[in-house]
Structure formats: structure tokens, C-alpha cells
Amino acid sequence: MATLDDLRRVAAGLPGSEERSTTGGAAWFVRHKLYAWECHPWPSVPPEMRAIMAGELVVGVKVGDRLDALALREMEPDTFLGPTTPWSEPKVAFRMAGIAQDHLAELITEAWRVQAPKYLRREFDGGV
């Protein structure tokens, strides 16, 4: 099971990544663009998902497109949740209790890539 500390370690290794405390909890940005965040049971979240978010740690990440989010949800429906809100799509939310640390690292890195500018992606990839 992955933790927020695991997420913090992954994010700290990504160029330009910055953690901020927000009304909803911790959130990670690259060049002022949100790429990962703690999900909280806001009134705009569907009731069945609010119950999950109220009882366990749920994290949201940006994804490349809606098909990526759909594929994750279909691959692991007990871990990846349906859409939380229509805003800031494409994104996916997942239960941290259901994520292995290596999968978390992949999700966070890919979310960062979606939002990071090219020069930071090149820096991360070793100047390629």
C-alpha cells in the first residue's frame, strides 16, 4: 500500500515539482499547473464517491486523455474511481490503499509529464 509520503518522495524527484497545502489537502504542481492532489468529499462529488473519500485516502492525478482514465478504471475498478467532477478533465482518482508503490510512481510521473513543459521533461529524461 502506498502512502502520501511515497507520493511526496516521487514528486520531490520531478523537476519543477512543488507541493502546496490547499483547502482540500496536499497538492502538487509543476510550473503552476496541478498534476496530483488529495481528494476530499466536496458536495460536488457524487454521493457514492464522497463516502469513499470520507473513509480513506483518495488521490487524483491528471492523465493524457479520457481513454487513459477509462482504461485505468476498467483495469482496476476497485482501485480507480469514476469521475469525481466534470472540471479539470482528463483526470482519474484512485484509492491509495489499492496502489502498489511502483504503480504510484508511474501514475505520479505520468501526471507530471502531462502538465510539465517540454524543457522540464527533457531535463528529467536526461537531455534527450
PDB file of C-alpha atoms in Angstrom:
ATOM      1  CA  MET A   1       0.000   0.000   0.000  1.00  0.00           C
ATOM      2  CA  ALA A   2       1.323   3.428  -0.976  1.00  0.00           C
ATOM      3  CA  THR A   3       1.205   6.465   1.299  1.00  0.00           C
ATOM      4  CA  LEU A   4       1.304  10.234   0.893  1.00  0.00           C
ATOM      5  CA  ASP A   5       4.949  10.081   1.948  1.00  0.00           C
ATOM      6  CA  ASP A   6       5.597   7.769  -1.019  1.00  0.00           C
ATOM      7  CA  LEU A   7       3.859  10.280  -3.289  1.00  0.00           C
ATOM      8  CA  ARG A   8       5.957  13.078  -1.796  1.00  0.00           C
ATOM      9  CA  ARG A   9       9.179  11.160  -2.500  1.00  0.00           C
ATOM     10  CA  VAL A  10       8.228  10.600  -6.140  1.00  0.00           C
ATOM     11  CA  ALA A  11       7.120  14.213  -6.637  1.00  0.00           C
ATOM     12  CA  ALA A  12      10.280  15.568  -4.993  1.00  0.00           C
ATOM     13  CA  GLY A  13      12.346  13.872  -7.696  1.00  0.00           C
ATOM     14  CA  LEU A  14      10.491  15.551 -10.562  1.00  0.00           C
ATOM     15  CA  PRO A  15      11.989  18.807 -11.916  1.00  0.00           C
ATOM     16  CA  GLY A  16       9.929  21.887 -11.128  1.00  0.00           C
ATOM     17  CA  SER A  17       7.548  19.970  -8.859  1.00  0.00           C
ATOM     18  CA  GLU A  18       6.145  21.887  -5.921  1.00  0.00           C
ATOM     19  CA  GLU A  19       3.902  20.715  -3.086  1.00  0.00           C
ATOM     20  CA  ARG A  20       1.346  23.155  -1.741  1.00  0.00           C
ATOM     21  CA  SER A  21      -1.158  22.947   1.037  1.00  0.00           C
ATOM     22  CA  THR A  22      -4.646  23.729  -0.261  1.00  0.00           C
ATOM     23  CA  THR A  23      -8.118  23.827   1.239  1.00  0.00           C
ATOM     24  CA  GLY A  24      -8.546  20.208   0.190  1.00  0.00           C
ATOM     25  CA  GLY A  25      -5.167  18.993   1.461  1.00  0.00           C
ATOM     26  CA  ALA A  26      -1.830  18.484  -0.241  1.00  0.00           C
ATOM     27  CA  ALA A  27      -1.490  19.190  -3.959  1.00  0.00           C
ATOM     28  CA  TRP A  28       1.430  19.006  -6.378  1.00  0.00           C
ATOM     29  CA  PHE A  29       2.111  21.465  -9.167  1.00  0.00           C
ATOM     30  CA  VAL A  30       4.613  21.870 -11.952  1.00  0.00           C
ATOM     31  CA  ARG A  31       5.027  25.434 -13.230  1.00  0.00           C
ATOM     32  CA  HIS A  32       1.715  26.391 -11.566  1.00  0.00           C
ATOM     33  CA  LYS A  33      -0.169  23.503 -13.193  1.00  0.00           C
ATOM     34  CA  LEU A  34      -1.834  20.992 -10.914  1.00  0.00           C
ATOM     35  CA  TYR A  35      -0.902  17.360 -11.566  1.00  0.00           C
ATOM     36  CA  ALA A  36      -1.757  15.444  -8.351  1.00  0.00           C
ATOM     37  CA  TRP A  37      -3.907  16.174  -5.305  1.00  0.00           C
ATOM     38  CA  GLU A  38      -5.595  14.715  -2.257  1.00  0.00           C
ATOM     39  CA  CYS A  39      -9.296  14.247  -2.956  1.00  0.00           C
ATOM     40  CA  HIS A  40     -11.840  15.307  -0.365  1.00  0.00           C
ATOM     41  CA  PRO A  41     -15.596  14.712  -0.176  1.00  0.00           C
ATOM     42  CA  TRP A  42     -16.790  18.060  -1.503  1.00  0.00           C
ATOM     43  CA  PRO A  43     -20.544  18.497  -2.100  1.00  0.00           C
ATOM     44  CA  SER A  44     -19.910  18.496  -5.889  1.00  0.00           C
ATOM     45  CA  VAL A  45     -18.564  14.923  -5.742  1.00  0.00           C
ATOM     46  CA  PRO A  46     -21.161  12.172  -6.364  1.00  0.00           C
ATOM     47  CA  PRO A  47     -22.530  10.765  -3.058  1.00  0.00           C
ATOM     48  CA  GLU A  48     -21.133   7.240  -3.529  1.00  0.00           C
ATOM     49  CA  MET A  49     -17.653   8.675  -4.071  1.00  0.00           C
ATOM     50  CA  ARG A  50     -17.990  11.123  -1.170  1.00  0.00           C
ATOM     51  CA  ALA A  51     -18.466   8.144   1.131  1.00  0.00           C
ATOM     52  CA  ILE A  52     -15.246   6.540  -0.130  1.00  0.00           C
ATOM     53  CA  MET A  53     -13.301   9.803   0.164  1.00  0.00           C
ATOM     54  CA  ALA A  54     -14.594  10.366   3.686  1.00  0.00           C
ATOM     55  CA  GLY A  55     -13.358   6.972   4.799  1.00  0.00           C
ATOM     56  CA  GLU A  56      -9.978   6.568   3.119  1.00  0.00           C
ATOM     57  CA  LEU A  57      -7.187   8.384   1.324  1.00  0.00           C
ATOM     58  CA  VAL A  58      -8.013   9.084  -2.318  1.00  0.00           C
ATOM     59  CA  VAL A  59      -5.648  10.866  -4.704  1.00  0.00           C
ATOM     60  CA  GLY A  60      -6.399  12.402  -8.081  1.00  0.00           C
ATOM     61  CA  VAL A  61      -3.988  12.792 -10.993  1.00  0.00           C
ATOM     62  CA  LYS A  62      -4.080  14.309 -14.435  1.00  0.00           C
ATOM     63  CA  VAL A  63      -3.954  11.833 -17.324  1.00  0.00           C
ATOM     64  CA  GLY A  64      -3.146  12.198 -21.013  1.00  0.00           C
ATOM     65  CA  ASP A  65      -6.720  11.767 -22.222  1.00  0.00           C
ATOM     66  CA  ARG A  66     -10.101  10.364 -21.236  1.00  0.00           C
ATOM     67  CA  LEU A  67      -9.232   6.979 -22.737  1.00  0.00           C
ATOM     68  CA  ASP A  68      -6.288   6.655 -20.349  1.00  0.00           C
ATOM     69  CA  ALA A  69      -8.624   7.315 -17.406  1.00  0.00           C
ATOM     70  CA  LEU A  70     -11.180   4.846 -18.734  1.00  0.00           C
ATOM     71  CA  ALA A  71      -8.525   2.165 -19.244  1.00  0.00           C
ATOM     72  CA  LEU A  72      -7.314   2.539 -15.651  1.00  0.00           C
ATOM     73  CA  ARG A  73     -10.878   2.356 -14.317  1.00  0.00           C
ATOM     74  CA  GLU A  74     -11.633  -0.762 -16.356  1.00  0.00           C
ATOM     75  CA  MET A  75      -8.316  -2.418 -15.472  1.00  0.00           C
ATOM     76  CA  GLU A  76      -8.759  -1.964 -11.697  1.00  0.00           C
ATOM     77  CA  PRO A  77     -12.348  -0.885 -10.929  1.00  0.00           C
ATOM     78  CA  ASP A  78     -11.940  -1.427  -7.178  1.00  0.00           C
ATOM     79  CA  THR A  79      -8.982   0.965  -7.060  1.00  0.00           C
ATOM     80  CA  PHE A  80      -9.719   3.590  -9.715  1.00  0.00           C
ATOM     81  CA  LEU A  81     -12.884   5.601  -9.153  1.00  0.00           C
ATOM     82  CA  GLY A  82     -15.312   7.083 -11.629  1.00  0.00           C
ATOM     83  CA  PRO A  83     -15.231  10.794 -12.460  1.00  0.00           C
ATOM     84  CA  THR A  84     -15.301  12.936  -9.316  1.00  0.00           C
ATOM     85  CA  THR A  85     -16.350  16.195 -11.010  1.00  0.00           C
ATOM     86  CA  PRO A  86     -16.553  17.396 -14.621  1.00  0.00           C
ATOM     87  CA  TRP A  87     -13.841  20.009 -14.021  1.00  0.00           C
ATOM     88  CA  SER A  88     -10.184  19.707 -14.994  1.00  0.00           C
ATOM     89  CA  GLU A  89     -10.666  16.657 -17.178  1.00  0.00           C
ATOM     90  CA  PRO A  90      -8.997  14.389 -18.079  1.00  0.00           C
ATOM     91  CA  LYS A  91      -8.153  13.042 -14.644  1.00  0.00           C
ATOM     92  CA  VAL A  92      -8.556   9.929 -12.546  1.00  0.00           C
ATOM     93  CA  ALA A  93      -8.949   9.383  -8.797  1.00  0.00           C
ATOM     94  CA  PHE A  94      -7.727   6.274  -7.026  1.00  0.00           C
ATOM     95  CA  ARG A  95      -7.690   4.665  -3.614  1.00  0.00           C
ATOM     96  CA  MET A  96      -4.172   4.814  -2.198  1.00  0.00           C
ATOM     97  CA  ALA A  97      -4.798   1.575  -0.309  1.00  0.00           C
ATOM     98  CA  GLY A  98      -5.099  -0.238  -3.642  1.00  0.00           C
ATOM     99  CA  ILE A  99      -1.944   1.120  -5.288  1.00  0.00           C
ATOM    100  CA  ALA A 100       1.468  -0.513  -5.181  1.00  0.00           C
ATOM    101  CA  GLN A 101       4.401   1.862  -4.728  1.00  0.00           C
ATOM    102  CA  ASP A 102       5.796   1.208  -8.219  1.00  0.00           C
ATOM    103  CA  HIS A 103       2.394   1.870  -9.808  1.00  0.00           C
ATOM    104  CA  LEU A 104       2.060   5.060  -7.751  1.00  0.00           C
ATOM    105  CA  ALA A 105       5.446   6.236  -9.035  1.00  0.00           C
ATOM    106  CA  GLU A 106       4.304   5.589 -12.608  1.00  0.00           C
ATOM    107  CA  LEU A 107       0.977   7.415 -12.114  1.00  0.00           C
ATOM    108  CA  ILE A 108       2.594  10.458 -10.499  1.00  0.00           C
ATOM    109  CA  THR A 109       5.387  10.662 -13.067  1.00  0.00           C
ATOM    110  CA  GLU A 110       2.945  10.399 -15.970  1.00  0.00           C
ATOM    111  CA  ALA A 111       0.658  13.036 -14.413  1.00  0.00           C
ATOM    112  CA  TRP A 112       3.681  15.317 -14.065  1.00  0.00           C
ATOM    113  CA  ARG A 113       4.583  14.679 -17.732  1.00  0.00           C
ATOM    114  CA  VAL A 114       1.060  15.695 -18.806  1.00  0.00           C
ATOM    115  CA  GLN A 115       1.472  19.106 -17.173  1.00  0.00           C
ATOM    116  CA  ALA A 116       5.237  19.763 -17.373  1.00  0.00           C
ATOM    117  CA  PRO A 117       6.701  21.944 -20.120  1.00  0.00           C
ATOM    118  CA  LYS A 118       8.977  20.292 -22.679  1.00  0.00           C
ATOM    119  CA  TYR A 119      12.186  21.662 -21.200  1.00  0.00           C
ATOM    120  CA  LEU A 120      11.455  20.037 -17.826  1.00  0.00           C
ATOM    121  CA  ARG A 121      10.533  16.740 -19.471  1.00  0.00           C
ATOM    122  CA  ARG A 122      13.837  16.863 -21.380  1.00  0.00           C
ATOM    123  CA  GLU A 123      15.711  17.611 -18.147  1.00  0.00           C
ATOM    124  CA  PHE A 124      14.027  14.646 -16.446  1.00  0.00           C
ATOM    125  CA  ASP A 125      14.811  12.371 -19.395  1.00  0.00           C
ATOM    126  CA  GLY A 126      18.481  13.324 -19.290  1.00  0.00           C
ATOM    127  CA  GLY A 127      18.581  15.919 -22.033  1.00  0.00           C
ATOM    128  CA  VAL A 128      17.114  13.653 -24.726  1.00  0.00           C
TER     129      VAL A 128
END
